[in-house]
Short mmCIF file of C-alpha atoms in Angstrom, two decimals:
data_model
loop_
_atom_site.label_atom_id
_atom_site.label_comp_id
_atom_site.label_asym_id
_atom_site.label_seq_id
_atom_site.Cartn_x
_atom_site.Cartn_y
_atom_site.Cartn_z
CA MET A 224 27.77 -40.76 -15.82
CA THR A 225 24.49 -40.50 -16.61
CA HIS A 226 23.03 -40.27 -13.27
CA ILE A 227 25.76 -38.41 -11.12
CA LYS A 228 25.54 -34.95 -14.39
CA TYR A 229 21.16 -36.16 -13.57
CA ILE A 230 21.70 -35.49 -10.10
CA LEU A 231 23.00 -32.23 -10.39
CA VAL A 232 21.21 -31.29 -12.34
CA ILE A 233 18.43 -31.79 -9.60
CA VAL A 234 20.93 -30.11 -7.33
CA PHE A 235 22.41 -26.86 -8.91
CA PHE A 236 18.08 -26.85 -9.56
CA PHE A 237 18.04 -26.20 -5.46
CA PHE A 238 20.26 -23.75 -4.38
CA THR A 239 18.88 -21.76 -7.70
CA LEU A 240 15.42 -21.97 -6.08
CA GLN A 241 16.26 -21.31 -2.54
CA TYR A 242 18.88 -18.53 -4.01
CA THR A 243 14.93 -17.08 -6.05
CA CYS A 244 12.96 -17.18 -3.30
CA LYS A 245 16.19 -15.51 -0.66
CA ALA A 246 16.23 -12.34 -3.67
CA GLN A 247 12.38 -12.57 -3.84
CA VAL A 248 11.37 -8.91 -2.68
CA PHE A 249 7.28 -9.27 -0.75
CA ASN A 250 4.66 -6.34 -1.98
CA ASP A 251 1.14 -5.93 -0.86
CA CYS A 252 -0.32 -8.82 -3.21
CA ILE A 253 -3.71 -10.38 -3.74
CA ILE A 254 -3.14 -13.45 -5.17
CA ASP A 255 -6.12 -15.47 -4.87
CA PRO A 256 -8.77 -13.20 -6.88
CA ASN A 257 -11.78 -13.73 -4.89
CA VAL A 258 -10.34 -12.42 -1.62
CA LYS A 259 -11.71 -8.80 -1.52
CA THR A 260 -11.24 -5.29 0.15
CA VAL A 261 -7.86 -5.59 2.66
CA GLN A 262 -7.55 -4.05 4.91
CA LEU A 263 -4.99 -3.19 7.55
CA TYR A 264 -5.08 -0.81 10.12
CA THR A 265 -3.79 -0.45 13.47
CA ASN A 266 -5.82 0.57 16.56
CA THR A 267 -6.74 3.20 17.08
CA ASN A 268 -7.59 4.93 13.68
CA GLN A 269 -9.08 2.52 10.41
CA LEU A 270 -7.52 4.85 8.43
CA SER A 271 -3.89 5.13 9.63
CA PRO A 272 -0.98 2.94 8.17
CA PRO A 273 0.15 -0.20 9.53
CA VAL A 274 2.30 0.82 11.34
CA ILE A 275 2.64 -0.65 15.19
CA ILE A 276 5.30 0.68 18.68
CA LEU A 277 7.49 -2.33 19.59
CA ASN A 278 6.26 -3.67 23.54
CA SER A 279 2.76 -1.79 23.66
CA THR A 280 -0.38 -1.79 23.69
CA ASP A 281 -1.00 -0.62 19.74
CA PHE A 282 -2.98 -3.59 17.68
CA LEU A 283 -3.06 -4.62 13.85
CA THR A 284 -6.11 -6.18 12.84
CA ILE A 285 -6.11 -6.87 8.97
CA GLU A 286 -10.14 -7.94 7.52
CA PHE A 287 -11.28 -8.84 4.36
CA ASP A 288 -13.90 -10.76 1.67
CA ILE A 289 -14.04 -14.07 -0.76
CA LEU A 290 -16.08 -14.63 -2.58
CA TYR A 291 -16.60 -18.04 -1.60
CA ASN A 292 -19.96 -19.02 -0.51
CA SER A 293 -19.35 -21.36 2.78
CA ILE A 294 -16.62 -20.22 4.54
CA ILE A 295 -12.95 -22.26 4.62
CA ASP A 296 -10.49 -23.10 7.91
CA LEU A 297 -7.21 -19.80 6.64
CA GLN A 298 -4.60 -19.19 8.69
CA TYR A 299 -2.10 -16.71 8.97
CA THR A 300 1.88 -16.28 9.61
CA ILE A 301 4.51 -13.65 9.89
CA PHE A 302 8.43 -13.00 8.86
CA LEU A 303 11.08 -9.87 9.35
CA CYS A 304 12.16 -9.26 6.31
CA ASP A 305 14.78 -5.98 5.93
CA LYS A 306 14.72 -2.31 4.76
CA ASN A 307 14.58 -3.41 1.40
CA TRP A 308 11.72 -5.84 1.85
CA TYR A 309 14.25 -9.41 1.46
CA LYS A 310 12.76 -11.74 3.84
CA SER A 311 15.35 -12.39 6.91
CA GLU A 312 18.20 -14.50 7.32
CA LEU A 313 17.13 -14.28 11.27
CA LEU A 314 15.14 -17.43 12.74
CA PRO A 315 11.96 -17.14 13.68
CA ASN A 316 12.70 -17.54 16.49
CA GLU A 317 14.10 -14.47 17.04
CA TYR A 318 11.96 -11.85 16.19
CA ILE A 319 8.72 -13.35 16.96
CA GLN A 320 7.36 -16.20 19.43
CA THR A 321 4.36 -18.06 19.39
CA ILE A 322 2.11 -20.52 20.51
CA GLY A 323 -0.37 -23.08 19.00
CA LEU A 324 -0.75 -21.73 15.37
CA LEU A 325 -2.40 -18.39 14.20
CA GLU A 326 -5.72 -18.84 13.50
CA PHE A 327 -8.46 -16.62 11.75
CA GLU A 328 -11.78 -17.13 14.26
CA SER A 329 -14.62 -18.35 11.83
CA GLY A 330 -16.13 -16.72 9.04
CA GLU A 331 -18.73 -14.89 8.99
CA HIS A 332 -20.79 -14.69 5.99
CA SER A 333 -22.24 -11.87 4.07
CA ILE A 334 -25.88 -10.31 4.77
CA ASN A 335 -28.30 -10.13 1.78
CA THR A 336 -25.70 -9.17 -0.61
CA SER A 337 -26.48 -9.70 -3.98
CA ILE A 338 -23.41 -10.84 -4.50
CA PRO A 339 -21.95 -13.41 -1.29
CA TYR A 340 -18.81 -13.51 0.43
CA ILE A 341 -17.91 -14.33 3.91
CA HIS A 342 -16.36 -11.71 6.29
CA TYR A 343 -12.75 -12.53 7.94
CA LYS A 344 -11.01 -10.42 10.74
CA THR A 345 -8.56 -11.43 13.09
CA SER A 346 -5.76 -9.07 15.28
CA PHE A 347 -2.25 -9.37 16.05
CA PRO A 348 -0.41 -8.88 18.57
CA ASN A 349 -3.02 -11.53 20.88
CA ASN A 350 -2.23 -14.73 23.52
CA SER A 351 -0.51 -16.52 20.06
CA ILE A 352 1.44 -14.12 18.58
CA GLN A 353 4.00 -10.99 20.15
CA PHE A 354 7.39 -9.02 18.30
CA LEU A 355 10.70 -8.95 19.78
CA LEU A 356 12.61 -6.79 17.57
CA SER A 357 11.77 -4.00 15.25
CA GLY A 358 11.15 -3.81 11.26
CA ASN A 359 9.70 -4.53 8.60
CA TYR A 360 7.04 -7.22 8.05
CA ILE A 361 5.41 -9.60 6.42
CA ILE A 362 1.93 -11.70 7.24
CA GLN A 363 0.52 -14.08 4.02
CA VAL A 364 -2.23 -15.53 4.70
CA PHE A 365 -3.19 -18.94 3.44
CA ASP A 366 -5.70 -21.85 3.48
CA GLU A 367 -5.29 -24.25 5.96
CA HIS A 368 -5.95 -27.62 3.48
CA THR A 369 -4.63 -26.27 0.98
CA LYS A 370 -1.40 -24.26 2.12
CA GLN A 371 -2.48 -21.70 -0.31
CA ILE A 372 -1.06 -17.88 0.05
CA LEU A 373 -3.37 -15.98 -0.56
CA LEU A 374 -2.33 -12.54 0.12
CA GLN A 375 -0.12 -10.40 2.12
CA LYS A 376 0.52 -7.10 3.32
CA ARG A 377 2.52 -5.16 4.87
CA PHE A 378 3.46 -3.94 7.69
CA GLN A 379 6.76 -1.83 10.14
CA VAL A 380 7.29 -2.94 14.59
CA VAL A 381 8.72 0.89 15.50
CA GLU A 382 11.35 0.94 19.25
CA PRO A 383 10.81 5.19 19.69
CA LEU A 384 14.71 5.45 19.95
CA VAL A 385 15.57 8.32 17.82
CA SER A 386 13.93 11.66 17.25
CA ILE A 387 12.69 13.69 14.43
CA GLN A 388 11.39 16.86 13.62
CA ALA A 389 10.34 16.87 10.41
CA LEU A 390 8.85 19.88 8.06
CA GLN A 391 7.44 19.91 4.67
CA ARG A 392 7.87 23.85 2.68
CA ARG A 393 7.55 25.43 -0.56
CA PRO A 394 11.36 23.84 -2.71
CA ASN A 395 13.95 26.82 -2.85
CA THR A 396 14.66 25.20 -6.50
CA VAL A 397 12.76 27.70 -9.05
CA ASP A 398 11.23 24.46 -11.38
CA LEU A 399 9.79 22.52 -8.78
CA MET A 400 8.49 25.97 -7.39
CA ASP A 401 5.11 24.93 -7.89
CA THR A 402 4.88 20.98 -8.89
CA HIS A 403 6.41 19.94 -5.77
CA GLN A 404 6.71 19.69 -2.35
CA ALA A 405 10.13 19.46 0.03
CA VAL A 406 10.08 17.07 2.95
CA ASP A 407 12.91 18.55 5.29
CA ILE A 408 14.23 16.54 8.34
CA ASN A 409 16.28 16.84 12.10
CA ILE A 410 17.28 13.14 13.34
CA SER A 411 18.86 13.20 16.91
CA TRP A 412 20.09 11.06 18.86
CA GLU A 413 21.17 10.45 22.71
CA ASN A 414 20.52 6.70 24.53
CA ILE A 415 22.10 4.65 21.26
CA PRO A 416 25.46 4.73 19.55
CA ILE A 417 25.48 5.86 16.25
CA VAL A 418 29.07 5.40 15.45
CA ASN A 419 28.78 5.61 11.34
CA GLN A 420 25.55 7.69 10.10
CA ILE A 421 26.25 7.98 6.39
CA ASN A 422 26.07 3.93 7.02
CA GLN A 423 23.85 2.60 10.16
CA LEU A 424 21.01 4.69 9.17
CA GLN A 425 19.13 4.82 6.22
CA VAL A 426 15.85 7.54 6.72
CA LEU A 427 13.07 6.02 4.30
CA VAL A 428 10.07 9.04 3.77
CA GLN A 429 7.06 7.27 2.35
CA GLN A 430 4.69 9.58 0.60
CA ASN A 431 0.20 8.96 1.68
CA ASN A 432 0.63 4.75 2.43
CA ARG A 433 2.51 4.34 -1.40
CA TRP A 434 6.19 1.94 -1.74
CA ASP A 435 6.26 2.82 -5.40
CA ASN A 436 7.46 6.67 -5.10
CA CYS A 437 9.35 6.42 -1.57
CA LYS A 438 12.70 7.94 -0.71
CA TRP A 439 15.85 7.37 0.25
CA TYR A 440 17.64 9.75 2.08
CA THR A 441 21.00 9.59 1.72
CA LYS A 442 22.27 12.64 1.20
CA PRO A 443 22.61 14.93 4.20
CA THR A 444 23.24 18.14 4.38
CA HIS A 445 24.50 17.99 7.77
CA ILE A 446 26.41 15.16 10.22
CA TYR A 447 26.46 16.33 13.77
CA MET A 448 27.66 13.85 16.58
CA GLN A 449 24.61 12.83 17.03
CA SER A 450 22.34 14.37 14.79
CA ILE A 451 21.29 14.07 11.22
CA LYS A 452 19.93 16.31 8.74
CA PHE A 453 18.23 16.31 5.21
CA THR A 454 17.26 19.57 3.55
CA THR A 455 19.71 19.30 0.08
CA GLU A 456 17.26 19.69 -2.33
CA PRO A 457 16.04 17.86 -5.16
CA TYR A 458 16.98 14.72 -3.54
CA ASN A 459 14.08 15.37 -0.63
CA CYS A 460 11.32 16.52 -2.80
CA PHE A 461 7.75 14.90 -4.07
CA TYR A 462 5.80 14.98 -6.63
CA GLY A 463 2.70 17.15 -4.71
CA ASN A 464 0.74 15.36 -7.46
CA ALA A 465 -3.65 16.57 -6.91
CA GLU A 466 -6.15 16.00 -4.47
CA PHE A 467 -7.65 12.32 -4.84
CA ARG A 468 -11.06 12.27 -6.95
CA GLN A 469 -13.17 10.40 -5.12
CA PHE A 470 -17.39 8.68 -5.59
CA ASN A 471 -19.50 7.45 -1.98
CA PHE A 472 -21.94 4.31 -2.66
CA LYS A 473 -22.11 3.08 0.75
CA ASN A 474 -26.70 3.77 -0.86
CA MET A 475 -27.33 2.21 -3.64
CA ARG A 476 -30.54 3.05 -4.34
CA PHE A 477 -29.91 7.62 -5.21
CA ALA A 478 -26.45 8.27 -6.84
CA GLY A 479 -24.71 10.94 -5.03
CA GLN A 480 -21.97 12.44 -6.05
CA TYR A 481 -19.51 12.18 -9.13
CA ILE A 482 -22.24 9.16 -10.38
CA ARG A 483 -23.19 9.70 -13.10
CA ARG A 484 -26.29 6.45 -12.65
CA ILE A 485 -26.74 3.06 -10.59
CA ASP A 486 -28.82 -0.32 -12.20
CA TRP A 487 -28.93 -3.77 -11.78
CA GLU A 488 -28.19 -5.87 -14.50
CA ASN A 489 -28.50 -9.36 -14.16
CA GLY A 490 -28.72 -9.60 -10.62
CA ILE A 491 -25.83 -6.95 -10.13
CA TYR A 492 -25.85 -3.35 -8.98
CA LYS A 493 -23.44 -1.59 -11.24
CA ILE A 494 -22.09 1.76 -10.81
CA TYR A 495 -21.62 4.28 -13.70
CA LEU A 496 -18.93 7.39 -11.77
CA GLU A 497 -19.26 10.43 -14.10
CA PRO A 498 -16.53 10.60 -16.86
CA ASN A 499 -12.77 11.26 -15.85
CA GLU A 500 -10.85 14.43 -18.12
CA PHE A 501 -7.61 14.77 -17.90
CA GLN A 502 -7.10 18.53 -14.89
CA ALA A 503 -2.44 18.21 -15.25
CA PHE A 504 -3.14 21.85 -16.61
CA LYS A 505 -5.72 23.07 -14.70
CA PRO A 506 -5.47 24.91 -12.00
CA TYR A 507 -5.18 23.24 -8.66
CA ALA A 508 -9.14 22.58 -7.26
CA ASN A 509 -8.97 21.98 -2.76
CA THR A 510 -11.24 19.16 -1.80
CA LYS A 511 -11.32 17.55 0.91
CA ASP A 512 -9.81 13.16 0.77
CA LEU A 513 -8.17 10.82 2.33
CA ASN A 514 -4.68 10.44 1.23
CA GLY A 515 -5.25 7.80 -1.65
CA LYS A 516 -7.58 5.56 1.06
CA PHE A 517 -11.18 3.76 1.40
CA LEU A 518 -13.22 2.85 3.94
CA PRO A 519 -16.82 0.49 3.85
CA SER A 520 -19.37 2.63 4.77
CA HIS A 521 -24.03 1.64 4.11
CA GLU A 522 -26.58 3.26 4.38
CA ILE A 523 -28.13 0.47 7.77
CA SER A 524 -24.54 0.47 9.38
CA ALA A 525 -21.80 3.36 8.84
CA THR A 526 -19.50 1.76 10.99
CA ASP A 527 -19.12 -2.32 10.34
CA ALA A 528 -19.88 -2.29 7.50
CA SER A 529 -18.43 -5.99 7.47
CA THR A 530 -21.41 -7.64 6.67
CA VAL A 531 -24.07 -6.07 5.33
CA ALA A 532 -21.68 -3.55 2.69
CA ASP A 533 -22.97 -4.86 -1.14
CA TYR A 534 -19.93 -5.29 -4.16
CA ALA A 535 -21.00 -3.61 -7.57
CA TYR A 536 -18.85 -2.89 -10.84
CA VAL A 537 -17.98 1.02 -11.10
CA HIS A 538 -17.66 1.53 -13.67
CA PHE A 539 -14.40 4.59 -14.21
CA THR A 540 -14.29 6.21 -17.98
CA ILE A 541 -11.49 8.96 -19.06
CA GLN A 542 -12.42 11.24 -21.95
CA TYR A 543 -9.25 11.03 -23.67
CA THR A 544 -8.40 10.77 -27.08
CA LYS A 545 -5.31 7.97 -27.56
CA GLN A 546 -2.48 9.06 -30.05
CA ILE A 547 -0.23 6.94 -32.06
CA TYR A 548 2.66 7.70 -30.15
CA ASP A 549 1.19 7.17 -26.40
CA THR A 550 2.70 4.42 -25.47
CA LEU A 551 2.18 3.75 -21.75
CA ASP A 552 -1.61 1.99 -20.90
CA ILE A 553 -3.48 4.06 -17.98
CA TYR A 554 -4.82 2.52 -14.46
CA VAL A 555 -7.31 2.96 -11.74
CA VAL A 556 -4.75 3.71 -8.93
CA GLY A 557 -5.24 4.42 -4.79
CA GLY A 558 -4.82 2.51 -1.47
CA PHE A 559 -8.34 0.22 -2.35
CA ASN A 560 -6.25 -1.15 -3.94
CA SER A 561 -2.89 -1.05 -2.97
CA TRP A 562 -0.84 1.68 -5.14
CA SER A 563 -0.87 -2.83 -7.22
CA ILE A 564 -0.65 -2.71 -11.39
CA THR A 565 -3.37 -6.04 -12.69
CA ASP A 566 -5.97 -6.44 -15.24
CA GLU A 567 -8.44 -6.36 -13.42
CA ASN A 568 -7.50 -1.64 -12.36
CA LYS A 569 -6.15 -1.31 -16.26
CA MET A 570 -8.29 0.93 -18.23
CA ILE A 571 -8.86 -0.42 -21.42
CA TYR A 572 -9.88 2.39 -24.63
CA ASN A 573 -12.77 1.96 -26.92
CA ASN A 574 -12.23 2.91 -29.61
CA GLN A 575 -16.19 4.14 -30.45
CA THR A 576 -16.68 6.61 -27.98
CA ASN A 577 -12.51 7.72 -27.96
CA MET A 578 -12.45 6.55 -23.91
CA TYR A 579 -10.81 4.34 -21.88
CA GLU A 580 -12.49 3.09 -19.09
CA ALA A 581 -12.27 0.04 -17.06
CA ALA A 582 -14.90 -1.48 -14.40
CA ILE A 583 -13.51 -3.04 -11.03
CA LEU A 584 -16.09 -4.86 -8.59
CA LEU A 585 -15.67 -2.51 -5.30
CA LYS A 586 -17.48 -3.07 -2.24
CA GLN A 587 -19.82 -0.20 -1.08
CA GLY A 588 -18.18 2.82 0.75
CA TYR A 589 -15.94 5.80 0.51
CA TYR A 590 -13.30 5.53 -2.38
CA ASN A 591 -10.17 7.69 -3.84
CA TYR A 592 -8.66 6.94 -6.83
CA SER A 593 -6.18 8.60 -8.87
CA LEU A 594 -5.67 7.87 -12.56
CA ALA A 595 -2.53 7.18 -13.51
CA PHE A 596 0.32 6.05 -16.64
CA VAL A 597 1.95 3.24 -16.20
CA SER A 598 5.51 2.68 -17.48
CA HIS A 599 5.72 -1.10 -19.62
CA ASP A 600 8.18 -2.68 -16.49
CA LYS A 601 4.71 -1.53 -14.62
CA LYS A 602 7.34 -0.15 -12.10
CA HIS A 603 6.30 3.39 -11.92
CA ILE A 604 2.96 4.93 -11.66
CA PHE A 605 2.63 8.73 -13.70
CA THR A 606 0.00 10.62 -12.21
CA HIS A 607 0.84 13.58 -11.98
CA GLU A 608 0.95 13.21 -15.59
CA ILE A 609 -2.91 12.82 -16.03
CA GLU A 610 -4.30 14.51 -12.43
CA GLY A 611 -1.24 17.75 -12.53
CA SER A 612 0.86 18.11 -10.23
CA TYR A 613 0.67 21.24 -7.26
CA ASN A 614 2.38 22.16 -3.79
CA LYS A 615 0.06 23.34 -1.46
CA THR A 616 -1.58 20.00 -2.19
CA GLU A 617 -2.37 18.10 1.28
CA ASN A 618 -0.03 14.84 1.40
CA ARG A 619 0.39 12.35 4.58
CA TYR A 620 4.32 12.06 4.45
CA ASP A 621 5.59 8.78 6.75
CA ILE A 622 9.19 9.57 7.60
CA PHE A 623 11.17 6.04 9.10
CA VAL A 624 14.24 5.71 10.46
CA TYR A 625 15.73 2.65 10.24
CA TYR A 626 19.27 1.08 11.83
CA TYR A 627 21.93 -1.53 10.97
CA ASP A 628 22.08 -3.76 14.20
CA ILE A 629 25.92 -5.57 12.86
CA SER A 630 25.76 -7.49 16.34
CA LYS A 631 22.79 -9.13 15.19
CA GLY A 632 22.60 -8.53 11.44
CA TYR A 633 19.16 -6.69 10.85
CA ASP A 634 17.38 -3.99 9.89
CA ARG A 635 15.94 -1.64 12.72
CA ILE A 636 13.51 0.81 12.79
CA ILE A 637 14.17 3.26 15.29
CA GLY A 638 12.28 6.13 14.16
CA TYR A 639 8.74 7.15 12.83
CA GLN A 640 7.98 10.29 12.53
CA THR A 641 4.37 11.89 10.34
CA ILE A 642 3.67 15.52 9.49
CA GLU A 643 0.64 15.90 7.27
CA GLN A 644 0.45 19.40 6.20
CA THR A 645 -3.68 20.53 6.81
CA LYS A 646 -5.90 21.86 4.20
#
């Protein structure tokens, strides 16, 4: 009887583990803290989001550094997810075609840097992997010998079967006019049989490649035989937020704009930025930025800083006296850390200086960032409470149309459009 109970416990544990893995939401994340400066972009633009067209000549490039002295062998795997980033139940051979192992070419050593690292880079689709279906995908990079996962990133493959007309405008709702932006969407189609628009079509709008504040458009304003329209406020409204803070330290000899000083201490560069201030109640400031992105660069080789750019600890501060009623933490966020909330980008309050402070190890280059209050569950990022929010802010909006294919049981992406207000 004891043996039977033991077997039942093992069986229960196995099925619980299997269910837990299946129910996992896959996010952008770095698992090994030695992995730095992860980029995933298209062949057309290094600052573009990782989105490619199915059966086209488009490809994605992933590159990153590992703070090791010696090269290790890396492999990667790619799998399909549903629209909510749960792993798809389809078999791999149903959505990708692979030949052999998916490997990185040998890494490259950094050149004359104070902090040594190995740079890795590869592109796909390639001769070893081709995509058969559109949808949400995850790439995971792992150590070939230990099989430990080092990082994972989201990307999307699109088949353009519907037409999308989108417009960013000032909201009509009085309370939202000055702080929000409305994004109206009209979707039309001819060559795809969509019977039930409400249940089969799902529209996702993403602001500045952020996943934490993206919106599912679930309340259509009008539904027609071959089109659907979303213009209902406030369901189509986003915080405009503010233009991003920025700094550039491609040159370690001279302190550029927004940099107070550059120190060399114990063989490591330290970059001290000018103290930040709360901007929530200040007038809108029109500044040119990268919509939260970052771009590694170096004064010697601005086009390819992969192995010549050095690392430095960048010190962020914000002038703010902590109050008893302050319950939320402050973080430094942006594309450089995929808007993730980790101990590294958490700001710690200094009672002596009355400032929140953080020191983050970053590669030389041009960076956008924001300061934000973050909820205790680390799921909600409130940049507008520190940076302010303005209707005039220039933002990029990426629109994805998902279609649930009943016959095959997966979420296709049948439409993609980008709108970006120019300054």
